[in-house]
């Protein structure tokens, strides 16, 4: 419950970055949900913005709350993206993809003038890696890709990574909005996140990975009675 209050307070603080006329990337997950709800309240009070959802789940949520949406293909500028994270370190490097939306999340965040991360305090870490790193891969040849992902992680200095394809009902691989599978890579510690990111990006079959390096510039960590803003 404390985490829910922290998430909500972080989302509320992110509203300070919203200005009339903005096109805003809408993140995915339980923290981003609070932000979309706050945004909807302000829209009902006259704020004029439009959203670009980072998942079908967020599209449905935003639609149901009356947040005007714009097709990503029609957008020439995204002023702001507000999204959650699974882990954030002190250089604003992130692990994302716990909700399997990392591909669209990264495309939208990377194209934005500013990415603001909103998180509860449990997401702040010294070193990334305790949360299993999601890697989105094409279904074709995914077991081969998984072996190459293992090799890339070892080369990046990860000790004994353990890789599992994420499954859902009936133990079938879950399929992302982009039609791909997710490999969850238990790393323990990721000693060099930029190197890991670069090596993973080089593996054929990897569509995208959940390491966000040099994308987020502002991190808002919620607390029980407010939020702290970190600028990078
Ligand atoms: C979805 C994500 C989410 O932002 C991340 O999993 C955090 O979710 P939550 O706010 O529910 O803790 O990356 O792909």
CSV table of C-alpha atoms and ligand atoms in Angstrom, one decimal:
chain,number,residue,atom,x,y,z
A,1,UNK,CA,0.0,0.0,0.0
A,2,UNK,CA,2.9,2.4,0.8
A,3,UNK,CA,4.2,1.8,-2.7
A,4,UNK,CA,0.8,2.8,-4.2
A,5,UNK,CA,0.9,6.1,-2.3
A,6,UNK,CA,4.5,6.7,-3.5
A,7,UNK,CA,3.5,5.9,-7.1
A,8,UNK,CA,0.6,8.3,-6.9
A,9,UNK,CA,2.7,11.1,-5.4
A,10,UNK,CA,5.4,10.7,-8.1
A,11,UNK,CA,2.7,10.8,-10.8
A,12,UNK,CA,1.2,13.9,-9.2
A,13,UNK,CA,4.6,15.7,-9.2
A,14,UNK,CA,5.1,14.9,-12.9
A,15,UNK,CA,2.1,17.1,-13.6
A,16,UNK,CA,4.4,20.1,-13.0
A,17,UNK,CA,6.0,19.2,-16.4
A,18,UNK,CA,2.8,19.3,-18.3
A,19,UNK,CA,1.9,22.4,-20.3
A,20,UNK,CA,-1.0,23.4,-22.5
A,21,UNK,CA,-0.6,22.3,-26.1
A,22,UNK,CA,1.8,19.5,-25.4
A,23,UNK,CA,1.9,16.1,-27.1
A,24,UNK,CA,2.7,13.7,-24.3
A,25,UNK,CA,4.0,10.1,-24.4
A,26,UNK,CA,1.9,8.0,-22.0
A,27,UNK,CA,3.8,5.3,-20.3
A,28,UNK,CA,2.6,1.8,-19.3
A,29,UNK,CA,2.1,0.2,-15.9
A,30,UNK,CA,0.6,0.9,-12.5
A,31,UNK,CA,2.6,4.1,-11.9
A,32,UNK,CA,2.0,5.5,-15.3
A,33,UNK,CA,-1.7,4.8,-14.8
A,34,UNK,CA,-1.8,7.3,-11.9
A,35,UNK,CA,-0.3,9.9,-14.3
A,36,UNK,CA,-2.9,9.2,-17.0
A,37,UNK,CA,-5.6,9.6,-14.4
A,38,UNK,CA,-4.2,13.0,-13.2
A,39,UNK,CA,-3.9,14.1,-16.8
A,40,UNK,CA,-7.6,13.2,-17.4
A,41,UNK,CA,-8.6,15.3,-14.4
A,42,UNK,CA,-6.8,18.3,-15.7
A,43,UNK,CA,-8.2,17.8,-19.2
A,44,UNK,CA,-11.7,17.7,-17.8
A,45,UNK,CA,-10.8,21.1,-16.2
A,46,UNK,CA,-9.7,22.6,-19.6
A,47,UNK,CA,-6.1,21.5,-20.2
A,48,UNK,CA,-5.5,21.0,-23.9
A,49,UNK,CA,-3.0,18.2,-24.6
A,50,UNK,CA,-2.9,15.0,-26.6
A,51,UNK,CA,-1.4,11.7,-25.7
A,52,UNK,CA,0.6,9.1,-27.5
A,53,UNK,CA,0.1,5.7,-25.7
A,54,UNK,CA,3.1,3.3,-25.3
A,55,UNK,CA,0.8,0.2,-25.3
A,56,UNK,CA,-2.6,-1.0,-26.1
A,57,UNK,CA,-3.3,-1.2,-22.4
A,58,UNK,CA,-2.6,2.5,-22.0
A,59,UNK,CA,-4.5,3.3,-25.1
A,60,UNK,CA,-7.6,1.6,-23.6
A,61,UNK,CA,-7.1,3.4,-20.3
A,62,UNK,CA,-6.6,6.8,-21.8
A,63,UNK,CA,-9.6,6.3,-24.1
A,64,UNK,CA,-11.8,5.3,-21.2
A,65,UNK,CA,-10.8,8.5,-19.3
A,66,UNK,CA,-11.4,10.8,-22.2
A,67,UNK,CA,-7.7,11.7,-22.9
A,68,UNK,CA,-7.4,12.8,-26.6
A,69,UNK,CA,-5.0,10.5,-28.4
A,70,UNK,CA,-3.0,11.0,-31.6
A,71,UNK,CA,-1.6,8.3,-33.8
A,72,UNK,CA,2.1,7.9,-33.4
A,73,UNK,CA,2.5,8.1,-37.2
A,74,UNK,CA,0.9,11.5,-37.2
A,75,UNK,CA,3.2,13.1,-34.7
A,76,UNK,CA,6.1,15.2,-35.6
A,77,UNK,CA,7.1,16.2,-32.0
A,78,UNK,CA,6.6,14.7,-28.6
A,79,UNK,CA,7.3,17.3,-25.9
A,80,UNK,CA,7.2,15.0,-22.9
A,81,UNK,CA,7.0,11.3,-22.0
A,82,UNK,CA,6.1,10.2,-18.5
A,83,UNK,CA,6.6,6.6,-17.7
A,84,UNK,CA,7.4,4.2,-14.8
A,85,UNK,CA,10.5,1.9,-14.5
A,86,UNK,CA,11.4,-1.4,-12.9
A,87,UNK,CA,14.7,-0.1,-11.7
A,88,UNK,CA,16.5,3.2,-11.9
A,89,UNK,CA,20.1,3.9,-10.8
A,90,UNK,CA,21.9,7.1,-9.9
A,91,UNK,CA,22.8,7.9,-13.5
A,92,UNK,CA,19.1,7.7,-14.6
A,93,UNK,CA,19.8,4.4,-16.3
A,94,UNK,CA,16.7,2.2,-16.3
A,95,UNK,CA,15.4,-1.3,-16.6
A,96,UNK,CA,12.0,-1.3,-18.1
A,97,UNK,CA,9.7,-3.8,-19.7
A,98,UNK,CA,8.1,-5.5,-16.7
A,99,UNK,CA,4.8,-4.8,-18.4
A,100,UNK,CA,6.2,-6.1,-21.8
A,101,UNK,CA,5.8,-2.7,-23.4
A,102,UNK,CA,9.5,-1.8,-23.6
A,103,UNK,CA,9.7,-1.5,-27.4
A,104,UNK,CA,7.0,1.2,-27.8
A,105,UNK,CA,8.1,2.8,-24.6
A,106,UNK,CA,11.6,3.2,-25.8
A,107,UNK,CA,10.6,4.5,-29.3
A,108,UNK,CA,8.3,7.1,-27.7
A,109,UNK,CA,10.7,8.1,-24.9
A,110,UNK,CA,13.7,8.4,-27.2
A,111,UNK,CA,11.7,10.6,-29.6
A,112,UNK,CA,10.6,12.9,-26.8
A,113,UNK,CA,12.1,16.3,-25.8
A,114,UNK,CA,12.0,15.1,-22.2
A,115,UNK,CA,11.4,11.7,-20.5
A,116,UNK,CA,10.3,12.0,-16.9
A,117,UNK,CA,10.5,8.7,-14.9
A,118,UNK,CA,8.0,8.3,-12.1
A,119,UNK,CA,8.8,5.6,-9.5
A,120,UNK,CA,8.2,4.5,-6.0
A,121,UNK,CA,11.2,4.2,-3.7
A,122,UNK,CA,11.6,0.5,-4.2
A,123,UNK,CA,12.7,1.1,-7.8
A,124,UNK,CA,15.9,3.1,-6.8
A,125,UNK,CA,18.9,0.9,-6.9
A,126,UNK,CA,22.7,1.3,-6.6
A,127,UNK,CA,23.4,-1.1,-9.6
A,128,UNK,CA,20.9,-2.4,-12.1
A,129,UNK,CA,20.2,-6.1,-12.4
A,130,UNK,CA,18.1,-7.5,-9.6
A,131,UNK,CA,15.0,-7.1,-11.6
A,132,UNK,CA,15.2,-9.6,-14.5
A,133,UNK,CA,16.1,-7.6,-17.7
A,134,UNK,CA,13.4,-8.0,-20.3
A,135,UNK,CA,14.6,-8.5,-23.9
A,136,UNK,CA,12.1,-8.5,-26.7
A,137,UNK,CA,12.9,-11.0,-29.4
A,138,UNK,CA,11.3,-12.2,-32.6
A,139,UNK,CA,9.4,-15.5,-32.2
A,140,UNK,CA,11.4,-16.9,-35.2
A,141,UNK,CA,14.5,-18.6,-33.8
A,142,UNK,CA,13.9,-17.4,-30.3
A,143,UNK,CA,15.8,-20.3,-28.6
A,144,UNK,CA,18.8,-19.6,-30.8
A,145,UNK,CA,18.5,-15.9,-29.9
A,146,UNK,CA,18.3,-16.7,-26.2
A,147,UNK,CA,21.7,-18.5,-26.4
A,148,UNK,CA,23.2,-15.5,-28.1
A,149,UNK,CA,21.7,-13.2,-25.5
A,150,UNK,CA,23.3,-15.4,-22.9
A,151,UNK,CA,26.7,-15.1,-24.6
A,152,UNK,CA,26.2,-11.3,-24.9
A,153,UNK,CA,25.4,-11.0,-21.2
A,154,UNK,CA,28.4,-13.1,-20.2
A,155,UNK,CA,30.6,-10.9,-22.4
A,156,UNK,CA,29.2,-7.8,-20.7
A,157,UNK,CA,30.4,-9.2,-17.4
A,158,UNK,CA,27.2,-10.6,-16.0
A,159,UNK,CA,27.9,-13.7,-13.9
A,160,UNK,CA,25.7,-16.8,-14.7
A,161,UNK,CA,22.7,-15.1,-16.3
A,162,UNK,CA,19.5,-17.1,-16.2
A,163,UNK,CA,17.1,-16.6,-19.1
A,164,UNK,CA,13.5,-17.6,-19.3
A,165,UNK,CA,10.9,-16.9,-22.0
A,166,UNK,CA,8.0,-15.0,-20.3
A,167,UNK,CA,4.9,-17.2,-20.3
A,168,UNK,CA,1.2,-16.6,-19.7
A,169,UNK,CA,-1.9,-18.7,-19.5
A,170,UNK,CA,-1.2,-22.3,-20.6
A,171,UNK,CA,2.5,-21.7,-20.2
A,172,UNK,CA,2.5,-20.3,-23.7
A,173,UNK,CA,5.0,-17.4,-24.4
A,174,UNK,CA,3.3,-14.1,-24.0
A,175,UNK,CA,3.1,-12.0,-27.2
A,176,UNK,CA,3.9,-8.3,-27.0
A,177,UNK,CA,1.9,-5.5,-28.8
A,178,UNK,CA,4.6,-5.8,-31.5
A,179,UNK,CA,4.0,-9.6,-31.9
A,180,UNK,CA,7.2,-10.6,-30.2
A,181,UNK,CA,8.3,-12.7,-27.2
A,182,UNK,CA,10.0,-11.5,-24.1
A,183,UNK,CA,13.1,-13.1,-22.6
A,184,UNK,CA,13.5,-12.3,-18.9
A,185,UNK,CA,17.2,-12.3,-18.1
A,186,UNK,CA,18.1,-12.7,-14.4
A,187,UNK,CA,21.4,-11.0,-14.1
A,188,UNK,CA,21.8,-10.2,-10.4
A,189,UNK,CA,24.2,-7.4,-11.2
A,190,UNK,CA,24.7,-5.6,-14.5
A,191,UNK,CA,28.2,-4.2,-14.0
A,192,UNK,CA,28.3,-2.1,-17.2
A,193,UNK,CA,24.8,-1.2,-18.4
A,194,UNK,CA,25.9,0.8,-21.5
A,195,UNK,CA,28.1,-2.1,-22.7
A,196,UNK,CA,25.4,-4.6,-22.0
A,197,UNK,CA,22.9,-2.5,-24.0
A,198,UNK,CA,25.3,-2.3,-26.9
A,199,UNK,CA,26.0,-6.0,-27.0
A,200,UNK,CA,22.4,-7.0,-26.7
A,201,UNK,CA,21.5,-4.6,-29.6
A,202,UNK,CA,23.9,-6.5,-31.8
A,203,UNK,CA,22.2,-9.8,-31.4
A,204,UNK,CA,20.2,-10.8,-34.5
A,205,UNK,CA,16.6,-11.6,-33.3
A,206,UNK,CA,16.7,-9.0,-30.5
A,207,UNK,CA,14.1,-6.4,-31.4
A,208,UNK,CA,14.9,-4.2,-28.3
A,209,UNK,CA,16.0,-4.6,-24.7
A,210,UNK,CA,14.8,-3.0,-21.5
A,211,UNK,CA,18.0,-1.0,-20.7
A,212,UNK,CA,17.3,2.7,-21.2
A,213,UNK,CA,20.6,4.5,-21.3
A,214,UNK,CA,20.9,8.2,-21.7
A,215,UNK,CA,17.2,8.6,-22.4
A,216,UNK,CA,15.7,9.7,-19.0
A,217,UNK,CA,16.7,13.2,-17.8
A,218,UNK,CA,14.3,13.6,-14.9
A,219,UNK,CA,13.5,11.0,-12.2
A,220,UNK,CA,10.7,11.6,-9.7
A,221,UNK,CA,10.8,9.2,-6.7
A,222,UNK,CA,7.6,9.3,-4.6
A,223,UNK,CA,7.5,9.1,-0.9
A,224,UNK,CA,4.6,8.7,1.6
A,225,UNK,CA,4.2,12.5,1.8
A,226,UNK,CA,5.5,13.8,-1.5
A,227,UNK,CA,8.2,13.3,-4.1
A,228,UNK,CA,11.8,14.1,-4.8
A,229,UNK,CA,12.9,15.2,-8.2
A,230,UNK,CA,16.3,14.3,-9.6
A,231,UNK,CA,17.6,16.1,-12.7
A,232,UNK,CA,20.4,14.6,-14.8
B,1,LIG,C1,6.1,-1.6,-18.7
B,1,LIG,C2,7.2,-0.9,-17.8
B,1,LIG,C3,6.7,-0.3,-16.6
B,1,LIG,O1,6.9,1.1,-16.6
B,1,LIG,C4,7.4,-0.9,-15.4
B,1,LIG,O2,7.2,-2.3,-15.4
B,1,LIG,C5,7.0,-0.3,-14.1
B,1,LIG,O3,5.7,-0.7,-13.8
B,1,LIG,P1,4.9,-0.3,-12.5
B,1,LIG,O4,4.7,1.2,-12.6
B,1,LIG,O5,3.6,-1.1,-12.6
B,1,LIG,O6,5.7,-0.7,-11.3
B,1,LIG,O7,8.3,-0.8,-18.2
B,1,LIG,O8,6.7,-2.2,-19.8
